Coordinates of C-alpha atoms in Angstrom, one line a residue:
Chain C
X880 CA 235.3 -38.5 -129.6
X881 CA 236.2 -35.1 -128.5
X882 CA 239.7 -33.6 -127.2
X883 CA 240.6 -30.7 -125.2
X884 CA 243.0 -28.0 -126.4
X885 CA 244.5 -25.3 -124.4
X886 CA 246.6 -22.5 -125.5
X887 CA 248.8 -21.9 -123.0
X888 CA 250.8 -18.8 -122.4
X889 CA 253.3 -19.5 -119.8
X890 CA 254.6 -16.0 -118.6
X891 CA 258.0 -15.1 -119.0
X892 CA 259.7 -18.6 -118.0
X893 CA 260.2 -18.5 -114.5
X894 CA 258.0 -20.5 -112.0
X895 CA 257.0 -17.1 -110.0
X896 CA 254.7 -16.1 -113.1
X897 CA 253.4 -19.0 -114.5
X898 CA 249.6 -19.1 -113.4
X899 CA 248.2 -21.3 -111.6
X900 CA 245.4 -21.9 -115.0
X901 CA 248.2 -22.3 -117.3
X902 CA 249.9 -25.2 -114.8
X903 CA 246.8 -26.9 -114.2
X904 CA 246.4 -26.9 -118.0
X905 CA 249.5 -28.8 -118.1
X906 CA 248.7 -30.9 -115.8
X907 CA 245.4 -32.0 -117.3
X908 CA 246.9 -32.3 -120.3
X909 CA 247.9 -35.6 -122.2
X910 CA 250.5 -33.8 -124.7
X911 CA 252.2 -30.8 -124.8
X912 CA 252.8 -29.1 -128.1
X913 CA 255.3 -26.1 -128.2
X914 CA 258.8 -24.7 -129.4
X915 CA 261.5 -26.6 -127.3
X916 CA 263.1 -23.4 -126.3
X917 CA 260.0 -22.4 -124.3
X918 CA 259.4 -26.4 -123.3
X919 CA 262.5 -26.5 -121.3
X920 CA 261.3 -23.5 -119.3
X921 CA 258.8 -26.2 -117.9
X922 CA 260.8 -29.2 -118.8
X923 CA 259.9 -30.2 -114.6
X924 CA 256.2 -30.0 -114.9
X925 CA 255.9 -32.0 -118.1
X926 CA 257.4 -35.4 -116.4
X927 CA 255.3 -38.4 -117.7
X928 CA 253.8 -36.4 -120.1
X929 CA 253.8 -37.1 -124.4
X930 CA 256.3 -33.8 -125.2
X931 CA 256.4 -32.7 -129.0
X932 CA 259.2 -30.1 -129.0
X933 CA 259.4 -28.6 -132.5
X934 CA 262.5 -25.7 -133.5
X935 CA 261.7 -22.5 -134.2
X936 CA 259.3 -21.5 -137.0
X937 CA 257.4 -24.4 -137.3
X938 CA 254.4 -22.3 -136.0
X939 CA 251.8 -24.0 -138.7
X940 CA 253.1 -27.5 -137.9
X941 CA 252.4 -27.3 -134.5
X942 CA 248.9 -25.7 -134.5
X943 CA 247.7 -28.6 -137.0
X944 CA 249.5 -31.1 -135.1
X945 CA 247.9 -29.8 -131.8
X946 CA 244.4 -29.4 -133.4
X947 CA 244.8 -32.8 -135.5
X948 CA 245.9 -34.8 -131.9
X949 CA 242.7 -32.5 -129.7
X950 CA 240.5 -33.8 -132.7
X951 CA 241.4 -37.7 -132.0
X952 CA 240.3 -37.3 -128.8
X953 CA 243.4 -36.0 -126.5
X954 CA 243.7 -33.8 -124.4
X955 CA 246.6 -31.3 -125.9
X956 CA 247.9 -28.3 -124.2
X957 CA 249.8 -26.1 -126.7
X958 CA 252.4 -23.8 -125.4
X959 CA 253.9 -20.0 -125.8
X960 CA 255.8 -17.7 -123.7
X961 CA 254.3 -14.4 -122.2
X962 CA 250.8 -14.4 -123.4
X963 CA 249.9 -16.4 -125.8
X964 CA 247.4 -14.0 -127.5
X965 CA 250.1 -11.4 -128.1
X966 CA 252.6 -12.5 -131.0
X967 CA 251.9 -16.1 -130.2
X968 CA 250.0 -18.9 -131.0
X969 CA 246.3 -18.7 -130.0
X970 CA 245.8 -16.4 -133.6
X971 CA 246.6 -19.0 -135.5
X972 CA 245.5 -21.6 -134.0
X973 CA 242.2 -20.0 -133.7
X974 CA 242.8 -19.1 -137.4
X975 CA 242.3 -22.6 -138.3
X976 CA 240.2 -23.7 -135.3
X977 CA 237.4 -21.6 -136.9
X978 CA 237.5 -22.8 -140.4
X979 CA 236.6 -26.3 -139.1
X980 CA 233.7 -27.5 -137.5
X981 CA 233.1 -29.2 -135.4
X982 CA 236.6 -30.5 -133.3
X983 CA 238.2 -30.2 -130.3
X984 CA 237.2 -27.3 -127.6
X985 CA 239.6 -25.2 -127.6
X986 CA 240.2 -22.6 -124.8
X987 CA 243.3 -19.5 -124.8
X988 CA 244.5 -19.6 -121.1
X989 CA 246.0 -16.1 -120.4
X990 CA 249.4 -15.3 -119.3
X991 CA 251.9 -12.2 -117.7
X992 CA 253.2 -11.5 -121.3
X993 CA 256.5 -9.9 -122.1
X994 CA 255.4 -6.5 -122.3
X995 CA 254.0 -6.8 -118.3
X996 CA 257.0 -8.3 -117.4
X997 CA 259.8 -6.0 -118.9
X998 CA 257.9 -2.8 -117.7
X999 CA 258.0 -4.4 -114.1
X1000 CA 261.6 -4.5 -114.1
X1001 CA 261.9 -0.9 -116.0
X1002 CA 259.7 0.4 -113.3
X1003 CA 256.3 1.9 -114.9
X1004 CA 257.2 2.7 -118.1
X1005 CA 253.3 2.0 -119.5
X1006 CA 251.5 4.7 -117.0
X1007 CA 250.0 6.1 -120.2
X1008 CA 248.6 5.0 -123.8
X1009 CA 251.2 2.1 -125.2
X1010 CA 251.3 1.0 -128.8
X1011 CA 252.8 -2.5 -129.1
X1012 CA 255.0 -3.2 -132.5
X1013 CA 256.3 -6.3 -133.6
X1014 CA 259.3 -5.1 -136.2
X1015 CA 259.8 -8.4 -137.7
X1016 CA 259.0 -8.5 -141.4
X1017 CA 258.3 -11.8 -142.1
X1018 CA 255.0 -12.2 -141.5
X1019 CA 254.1 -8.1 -142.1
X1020 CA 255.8 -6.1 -144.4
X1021 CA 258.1 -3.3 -143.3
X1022 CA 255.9 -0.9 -145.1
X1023 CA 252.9 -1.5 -142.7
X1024 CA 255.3 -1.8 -139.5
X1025 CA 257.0 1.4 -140.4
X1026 CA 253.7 3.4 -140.7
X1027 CA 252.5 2.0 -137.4
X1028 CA 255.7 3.1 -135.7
X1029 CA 255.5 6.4 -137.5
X1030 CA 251.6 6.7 -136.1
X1031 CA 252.7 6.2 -132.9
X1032 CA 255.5 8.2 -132.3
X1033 CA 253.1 11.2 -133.7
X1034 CA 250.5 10.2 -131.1
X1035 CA 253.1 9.9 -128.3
X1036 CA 252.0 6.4 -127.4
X1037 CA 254.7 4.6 -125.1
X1038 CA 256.5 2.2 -127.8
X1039 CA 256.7 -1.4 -127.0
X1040 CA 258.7 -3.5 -129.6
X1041 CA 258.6 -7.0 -129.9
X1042 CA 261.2 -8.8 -132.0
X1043 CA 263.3 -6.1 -132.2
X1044 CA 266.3 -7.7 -133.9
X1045 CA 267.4 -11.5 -134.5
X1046 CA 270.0 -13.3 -136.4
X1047 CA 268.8 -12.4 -140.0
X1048 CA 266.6 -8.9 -139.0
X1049 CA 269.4 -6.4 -138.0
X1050 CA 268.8 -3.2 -139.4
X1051 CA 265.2 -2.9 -138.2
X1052 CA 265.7 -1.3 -135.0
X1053 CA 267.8 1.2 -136.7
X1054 CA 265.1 2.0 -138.9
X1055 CA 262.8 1.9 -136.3
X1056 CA 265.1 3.9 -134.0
X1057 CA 265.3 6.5 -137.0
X1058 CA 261.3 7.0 -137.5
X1059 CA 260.9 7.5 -133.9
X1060 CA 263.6 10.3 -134.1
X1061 CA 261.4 12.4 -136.4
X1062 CA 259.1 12.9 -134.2
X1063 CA 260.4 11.9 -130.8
X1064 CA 263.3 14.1 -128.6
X1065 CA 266.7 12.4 -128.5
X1066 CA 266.8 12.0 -125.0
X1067 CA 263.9 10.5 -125.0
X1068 CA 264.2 7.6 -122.1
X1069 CA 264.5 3.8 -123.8
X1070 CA 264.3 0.7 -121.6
X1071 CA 265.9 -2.9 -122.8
X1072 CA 264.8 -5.8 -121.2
X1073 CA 266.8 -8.6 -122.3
X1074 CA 265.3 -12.5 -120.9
X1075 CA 263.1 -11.2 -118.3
X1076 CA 262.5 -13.3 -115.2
X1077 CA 265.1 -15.8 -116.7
X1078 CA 269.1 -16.9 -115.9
X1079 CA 271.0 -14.0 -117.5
X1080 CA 267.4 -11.3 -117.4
X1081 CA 269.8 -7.5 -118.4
X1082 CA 267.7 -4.3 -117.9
X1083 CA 269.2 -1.6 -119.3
X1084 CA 267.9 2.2 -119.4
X1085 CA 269.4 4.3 -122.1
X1086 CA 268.1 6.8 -124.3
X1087 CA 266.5 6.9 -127.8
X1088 CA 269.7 8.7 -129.3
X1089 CA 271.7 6.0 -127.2
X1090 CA 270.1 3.1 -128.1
X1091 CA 272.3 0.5 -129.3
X1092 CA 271.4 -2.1 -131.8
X1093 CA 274.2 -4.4 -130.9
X1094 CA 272.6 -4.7 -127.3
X1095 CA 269.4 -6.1 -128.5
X1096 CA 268.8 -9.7 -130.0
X1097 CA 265.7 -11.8 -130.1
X1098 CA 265.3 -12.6 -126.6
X1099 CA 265.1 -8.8 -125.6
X1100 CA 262.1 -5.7 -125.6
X1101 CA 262.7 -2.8 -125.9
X1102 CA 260.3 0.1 -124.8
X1103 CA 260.3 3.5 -126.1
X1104 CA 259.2 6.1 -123.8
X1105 CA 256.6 8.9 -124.4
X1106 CA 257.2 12.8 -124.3
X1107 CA 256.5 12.5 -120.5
X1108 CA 258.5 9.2 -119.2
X1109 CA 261.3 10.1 -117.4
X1110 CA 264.1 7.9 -115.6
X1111 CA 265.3 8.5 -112.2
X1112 CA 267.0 6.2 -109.5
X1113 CA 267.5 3.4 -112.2
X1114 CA 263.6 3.2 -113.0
X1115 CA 261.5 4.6 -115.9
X1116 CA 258.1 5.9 -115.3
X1117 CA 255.5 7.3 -117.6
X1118 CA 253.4 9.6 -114.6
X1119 CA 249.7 9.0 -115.5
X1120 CA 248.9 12.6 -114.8
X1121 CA 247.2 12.5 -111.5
X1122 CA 250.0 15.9 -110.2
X1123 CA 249.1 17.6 -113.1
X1124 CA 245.0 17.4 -112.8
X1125 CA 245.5 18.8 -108.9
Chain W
X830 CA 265.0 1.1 -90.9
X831 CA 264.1 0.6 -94.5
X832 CA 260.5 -1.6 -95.1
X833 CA 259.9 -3.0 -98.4
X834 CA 257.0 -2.4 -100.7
X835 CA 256.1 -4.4 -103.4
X836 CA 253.4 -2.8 -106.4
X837 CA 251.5 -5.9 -107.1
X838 CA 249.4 -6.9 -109.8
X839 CA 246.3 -9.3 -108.7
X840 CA 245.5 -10.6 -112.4
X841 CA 241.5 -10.6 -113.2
X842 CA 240.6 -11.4 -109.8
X843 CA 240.4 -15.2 -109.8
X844 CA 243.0 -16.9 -108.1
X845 CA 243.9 -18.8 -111.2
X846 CA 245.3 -15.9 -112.4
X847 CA 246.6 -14.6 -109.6
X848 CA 250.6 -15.3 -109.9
X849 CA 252.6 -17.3 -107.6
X850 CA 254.6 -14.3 -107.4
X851 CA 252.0 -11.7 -106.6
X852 CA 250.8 -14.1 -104.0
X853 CA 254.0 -14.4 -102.3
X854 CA 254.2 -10.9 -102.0
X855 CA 250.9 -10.7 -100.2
X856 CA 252.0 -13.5 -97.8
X857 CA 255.3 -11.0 -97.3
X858 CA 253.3 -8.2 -96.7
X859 CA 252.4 -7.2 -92.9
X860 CA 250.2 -4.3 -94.1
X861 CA 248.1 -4.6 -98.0
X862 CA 247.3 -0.9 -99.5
X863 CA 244.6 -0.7 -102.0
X864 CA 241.2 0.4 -103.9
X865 CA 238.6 -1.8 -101.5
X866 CA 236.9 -3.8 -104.8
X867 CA 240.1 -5.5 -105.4
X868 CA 241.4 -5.8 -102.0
X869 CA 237.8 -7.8 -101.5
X870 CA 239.1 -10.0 -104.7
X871 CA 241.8 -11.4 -102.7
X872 CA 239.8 -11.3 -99.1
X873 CA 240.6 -14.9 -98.1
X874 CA 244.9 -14.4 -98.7
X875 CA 244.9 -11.4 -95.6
X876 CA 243.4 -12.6 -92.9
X877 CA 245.5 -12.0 -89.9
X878 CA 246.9 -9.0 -92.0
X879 CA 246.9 -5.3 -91.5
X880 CA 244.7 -4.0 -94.3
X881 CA 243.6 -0.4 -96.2
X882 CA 241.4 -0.2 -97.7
X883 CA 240.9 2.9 -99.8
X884 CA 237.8 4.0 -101.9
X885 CA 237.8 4.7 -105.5
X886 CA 239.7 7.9 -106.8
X887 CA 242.1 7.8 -103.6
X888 CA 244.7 7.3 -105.7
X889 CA 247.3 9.8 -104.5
X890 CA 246.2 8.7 -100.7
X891 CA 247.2 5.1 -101.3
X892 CA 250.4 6.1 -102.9
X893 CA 251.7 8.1 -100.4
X894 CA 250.2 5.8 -97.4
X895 CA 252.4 2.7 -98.9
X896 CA 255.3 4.8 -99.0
X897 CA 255.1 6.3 -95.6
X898 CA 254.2 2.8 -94.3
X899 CA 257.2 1.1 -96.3
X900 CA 259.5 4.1 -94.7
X901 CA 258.6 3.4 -91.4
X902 CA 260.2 -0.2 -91.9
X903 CA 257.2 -2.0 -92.5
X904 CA 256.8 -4.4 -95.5
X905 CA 254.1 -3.0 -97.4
X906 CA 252.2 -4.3 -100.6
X907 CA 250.1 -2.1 -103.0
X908 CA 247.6 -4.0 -104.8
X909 CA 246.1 -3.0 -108.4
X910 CA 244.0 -5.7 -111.1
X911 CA 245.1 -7.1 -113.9
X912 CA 248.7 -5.6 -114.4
X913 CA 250.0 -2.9 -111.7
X914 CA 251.8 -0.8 -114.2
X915 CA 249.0 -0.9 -117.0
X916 CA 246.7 2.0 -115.6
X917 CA 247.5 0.8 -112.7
X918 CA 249.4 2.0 -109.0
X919 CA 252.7 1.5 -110.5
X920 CA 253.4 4.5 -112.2
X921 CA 251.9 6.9 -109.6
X922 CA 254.1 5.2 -106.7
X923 CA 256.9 4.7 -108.4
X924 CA 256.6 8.9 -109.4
X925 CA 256.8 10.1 -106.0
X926 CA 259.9 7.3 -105.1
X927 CA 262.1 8.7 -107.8
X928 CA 261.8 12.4 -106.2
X929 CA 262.4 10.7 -102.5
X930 CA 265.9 10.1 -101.6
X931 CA 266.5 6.6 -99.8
X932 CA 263.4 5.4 -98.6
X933 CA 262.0 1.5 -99.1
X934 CA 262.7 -0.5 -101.8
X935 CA 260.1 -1.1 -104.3
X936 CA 259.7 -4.2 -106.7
X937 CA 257.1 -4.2 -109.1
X938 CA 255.3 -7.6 -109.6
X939 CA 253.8 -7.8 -112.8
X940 CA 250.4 -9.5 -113.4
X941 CA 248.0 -11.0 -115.8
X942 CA 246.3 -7.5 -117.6
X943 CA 243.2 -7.3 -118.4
X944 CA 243.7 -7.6 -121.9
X945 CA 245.3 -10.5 -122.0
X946 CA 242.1 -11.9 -120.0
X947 CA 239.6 -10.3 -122.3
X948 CA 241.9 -11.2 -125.5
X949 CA 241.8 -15.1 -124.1
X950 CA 238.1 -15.1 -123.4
X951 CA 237.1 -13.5 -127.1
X952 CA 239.7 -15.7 -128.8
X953 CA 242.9 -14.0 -130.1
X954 CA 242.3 -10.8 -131.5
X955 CA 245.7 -9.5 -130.0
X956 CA 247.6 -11.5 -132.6
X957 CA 249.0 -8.9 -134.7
X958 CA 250.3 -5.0 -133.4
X959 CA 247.6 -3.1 -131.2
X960 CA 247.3 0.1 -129.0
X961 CA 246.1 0.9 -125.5
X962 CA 244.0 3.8 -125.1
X963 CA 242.4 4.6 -121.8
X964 CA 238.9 6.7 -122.6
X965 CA 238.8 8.4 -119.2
X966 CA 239.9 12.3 -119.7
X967 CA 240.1 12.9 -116.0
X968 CA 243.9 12.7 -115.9
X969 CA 244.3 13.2 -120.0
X970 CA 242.4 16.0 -122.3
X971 CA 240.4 14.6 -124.6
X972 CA 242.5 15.9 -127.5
X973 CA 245.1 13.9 -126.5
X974 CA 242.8 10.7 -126.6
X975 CA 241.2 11.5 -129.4
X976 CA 244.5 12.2 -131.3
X977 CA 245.8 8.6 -130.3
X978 CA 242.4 6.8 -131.3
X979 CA 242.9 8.7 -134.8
X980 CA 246.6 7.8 -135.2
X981 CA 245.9 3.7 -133.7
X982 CA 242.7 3.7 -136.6
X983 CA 245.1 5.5 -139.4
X984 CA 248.0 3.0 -138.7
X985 CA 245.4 -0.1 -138.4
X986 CA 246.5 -1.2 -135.0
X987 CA 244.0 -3.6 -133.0
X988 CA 242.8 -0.9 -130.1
X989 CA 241.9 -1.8 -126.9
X990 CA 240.1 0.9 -124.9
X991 CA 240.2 0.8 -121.0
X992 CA 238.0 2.9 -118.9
X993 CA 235.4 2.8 -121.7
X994 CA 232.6 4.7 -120.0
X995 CA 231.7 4.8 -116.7
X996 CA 228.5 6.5 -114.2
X997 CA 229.8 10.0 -114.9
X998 CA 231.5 9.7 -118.1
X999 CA 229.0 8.3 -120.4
X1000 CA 229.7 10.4 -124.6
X1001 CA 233.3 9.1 -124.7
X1002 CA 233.0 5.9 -125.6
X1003 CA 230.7 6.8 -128.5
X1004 CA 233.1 9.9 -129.9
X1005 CA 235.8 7.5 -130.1
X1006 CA 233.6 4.5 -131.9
X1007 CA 232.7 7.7 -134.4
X1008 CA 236.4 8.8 -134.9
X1009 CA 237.2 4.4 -135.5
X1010 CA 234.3 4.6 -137.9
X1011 CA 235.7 7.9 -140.2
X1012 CA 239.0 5.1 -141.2
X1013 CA 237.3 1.3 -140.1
X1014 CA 234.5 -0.4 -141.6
X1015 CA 231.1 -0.5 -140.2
X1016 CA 231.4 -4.1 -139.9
X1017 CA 235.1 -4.5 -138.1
X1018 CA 234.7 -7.2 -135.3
X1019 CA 234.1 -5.7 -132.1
X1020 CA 234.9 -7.5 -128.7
X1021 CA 233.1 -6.1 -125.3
X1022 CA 234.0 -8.4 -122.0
X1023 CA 232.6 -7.3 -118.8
X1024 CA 234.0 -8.8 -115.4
X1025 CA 236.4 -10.6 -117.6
X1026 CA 237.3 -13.8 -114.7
X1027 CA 234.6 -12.4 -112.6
X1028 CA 231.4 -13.6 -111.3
X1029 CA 228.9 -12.0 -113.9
X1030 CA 231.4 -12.5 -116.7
X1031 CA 230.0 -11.5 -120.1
X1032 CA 231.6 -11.6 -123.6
X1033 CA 230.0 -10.0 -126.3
X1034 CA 231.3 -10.0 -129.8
X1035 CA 229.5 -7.1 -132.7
X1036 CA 230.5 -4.8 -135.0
X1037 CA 231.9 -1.0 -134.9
X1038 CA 228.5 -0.1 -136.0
X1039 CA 226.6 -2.3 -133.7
X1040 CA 228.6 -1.0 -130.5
X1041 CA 226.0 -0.7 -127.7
X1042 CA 227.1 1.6 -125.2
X1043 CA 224.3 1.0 -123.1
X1044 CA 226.2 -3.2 -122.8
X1045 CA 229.7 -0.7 -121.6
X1046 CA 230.3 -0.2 -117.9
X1047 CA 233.7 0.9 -116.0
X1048 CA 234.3 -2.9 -115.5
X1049 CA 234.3 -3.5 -119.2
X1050 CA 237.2 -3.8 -121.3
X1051 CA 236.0 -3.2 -125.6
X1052 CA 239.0 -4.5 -128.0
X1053 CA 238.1 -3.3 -131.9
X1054 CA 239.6 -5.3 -134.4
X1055 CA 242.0 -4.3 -137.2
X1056 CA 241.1 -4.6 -141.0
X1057 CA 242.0 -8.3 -140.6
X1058 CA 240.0 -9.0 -137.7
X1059 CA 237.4 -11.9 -138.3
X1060 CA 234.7 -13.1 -136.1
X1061 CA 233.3 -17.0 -136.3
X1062 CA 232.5 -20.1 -134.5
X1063 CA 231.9 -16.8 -131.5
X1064 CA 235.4 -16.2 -131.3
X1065 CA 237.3 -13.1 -132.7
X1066 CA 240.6 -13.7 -134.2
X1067 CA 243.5 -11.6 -136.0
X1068 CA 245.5 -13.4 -138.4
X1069 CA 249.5 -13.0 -137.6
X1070 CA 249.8 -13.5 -141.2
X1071 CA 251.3 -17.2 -141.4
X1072 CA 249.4 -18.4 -144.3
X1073 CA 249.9 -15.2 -146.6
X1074 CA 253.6 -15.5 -146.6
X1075 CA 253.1 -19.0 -147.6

């Protein structure tokens, strides 16, 4: 007996992004696994269905629960927001999948993730090289987050960072905010998405001298702009460079 | 008069991928600008509509067309794959907006990227911090590039190379695997997907040392893996880090 398991990335939350893959994986499946906050973004399209809504970081109880239901035969759909590749749970689910053998199928079903959808509502702000940064410490330490941040701002990659600030985490940005300043102009244009493509979504364009911590929690990005992003008529865009090569 | 133009991202190709949102925009559209080999991706959603099509390279063309088309009152979409602002038409467009005064509105519709489609089909190797580096040096020196795939391999960021190689531009893609190989291992997990979502799809996983250019076209997408990338069971994944912290 053989289940199905799908890792679902659902886009940022509303409707108009989610993909038509990632609903029919819904619909096919028998349970859906996932964090309750991002289960009530889809709370209509689970109707009828087995729901197990766990709280926030229960991320290993909910990839063994999904892979030990797939394994007895059900067909299990296991939910994140965005993608769920980046920062959410295909790697470790995948983790574990491949220490087994044998056991469910198990398939990663794309989605628009965050980054895609906070540089949409910016304007272009990724037209050029991007590095992408988680800055919480729990599952890295700061010492490895900070060189990456460091390496990047040398390398003038665009800056996106994930889990900027929460609860608990608040002098990260700070920190991070203080790195990129060695190497990085103070007006260097900043863009801070906060809840993108859901009720309250906040887009903000500021400044990397500017940026302020106390506008940024954990349902916001924040995307750090390159030596050649500029901002104009409320949009950020990094030009790609085809003016200059003519 | 004032036409609207929306920059909108078609995902891989396949329409489950293709966003409820992007789609509405296409429906919106009276007249759809874009490169001809993705405009033929979505064939069957614009019949009945004005469409044009532009060959490769046109970039600036199709830019400017949308914009004058969008001025004129008309409601105007400008397609790109995968994302629209990830090396895509975004940037470009929304570059010569900013320096216009008045005009059409533009909304940018995010999409699926194309690494978040090859990420799915490899498995999850996205799962920790990674970096974006286009390999074409047609718009960016190849100092530049280089200096970013040196910083991303210092700082041990997953990198995932666009534009790896194409007819004309056939040594890049082996400079940079020699710059990965002076701070990776010989033997880091190596992800190559052509036509990710595509008819002809092909996923590939090898090594750093093992990387056939030969298997690399311009519809490829190659993702190298961090220290912590592992292959097995034929997916890649990179742990997030769950199970040290435990």
């Amino acid at each position: 007996m053989t289940g199905a398991l799908w890792v679902v990335g659902l886009g940022p939350g509303d409707e108009s992004l989610l993909a038509p893959a990632a609903r029919r994986s819904l619909e096919e499946a028998e349970v859906v696994v996932g964090y309750r906050g991002y289960l009530a973004l889809v709370a209509h399209l689970l109707q009828g269905k087995e729901v197990e809504a766990y709280p926030l970081g229960a991320e290993m109880e909910r990839a063994q629960r999904a892979l030990t239901l797939a394994a007895s035969g059900r067909r299990v759909a296991l939910v994140s927001s965005g993608d769920a590749g980046i920062y959410g749970m295909a790697s470790l689910l995948l983790e574990l999948w491949t220490e087994r053998e044998g056991g469910p199928d198990v398939q990663v079903v794309p989605g628009v993730p965050a980054l895609a959808a906070a540089a949409a509502l910016l304007g272009a702000p990724l037209g050029q090289d991007f590095a992408v940064v988680s800055l919480s410490d729990i599952l890295t330490p700061w010492e490895a987050i900070a060189r990456r941040l460091e390496a990047a701002a040398i390398a003038d990659f665009v800056i996106v960072l994930y889990n900027p600030r929460s609860g608990r985490r608040t002098w990260q940005l700070q920190e991070a905010r203080r790195i990129l300043l060695k190497h990085r102009s103070p007006v260097t244009p900043v863009g801070i998405v906060r809840r993108a493509y859901r009720e309250g979504q906040q887009v903000r364009i500021t400044t990397l001298s500017g940026l302020d911590a106390s506008q940024v929690d954990m349902e916001t990005l924040v995307i750090v702009g390159n030596s050649q992003t500029r901002a104009g008529r409320g949009r950020l865009v990094t030009p790609r460079g085809y003016r200059r090569g003519r």
